[in-house]
Phi, psi and omega in degrees: 000107189261340181210137179221124183219142165279129186231154171272327183209142175235125179261311182191189181303122178075001181241101182207163177245108181281160171284144174278124173081348179052047175249126187226158173272151175303136179081002181291142176269136180222166170252145179244119181257124182232118174267136184247129175252158172057039177272161182238140176250127178277126180271129177207128179054040178078006179241163179240124182247131176243135181228123180237124177250132183240165177208145175228155175229142170253125187239132181274181184295339178265013180067024174275132176277113183268328180223135176222108189221141175283148174257157181297147175295130177254120180237132176231137179242129185220150175286335180244152177292123180290143177255330179239145182213133172221158175232135175246131180239140169276135183218137173249120179292140184301137180293334186276359181290122177285166177307135179157184180260141183220170172231138171257121178250122181245131175240127176243138177242129170281107186287349176282309183266345184071012175285144179235150174221145181231142176217149182236140177225131179280153173206166180234147170252131180242000000 
C-alpha cells in the first residue's frame, strides 16, 4: 500500500483531489484513495484477475480502536497484466466520533499472493 489519501474526487490512478488538512465533521462522506504496489494478477483463460480485500480501523489518541470494519472486495479483470492499481472507497465517518484527533489505519490484502500492506493517515473531527 503505497499511498493513502482522503479525497473529494478520484478520477483514475494518481489523479485525485485530496482534502486540505484532513479535518472533517462527524458523519461526513469522503472518498478513500489507496494505491497498491506489488500486487499479483492470476492468469486464467487469457485474462488477468486482481483481487484486493481491505479493512480499516479508526484509532483515537489513546490508541483505542473505535471502529474495525471490512471493506468490499475489489476485483478487476483485464486482458493485459495491470501495472498500476488503485482502489477507491466511499466512506462515511461515524457520527458518534467526538471532536479530536484520530488515525485511519487501512490494511489491504492481495488475495492472490496473500501479501498485505498497511498505511496510516491522521485526521481530525471538529
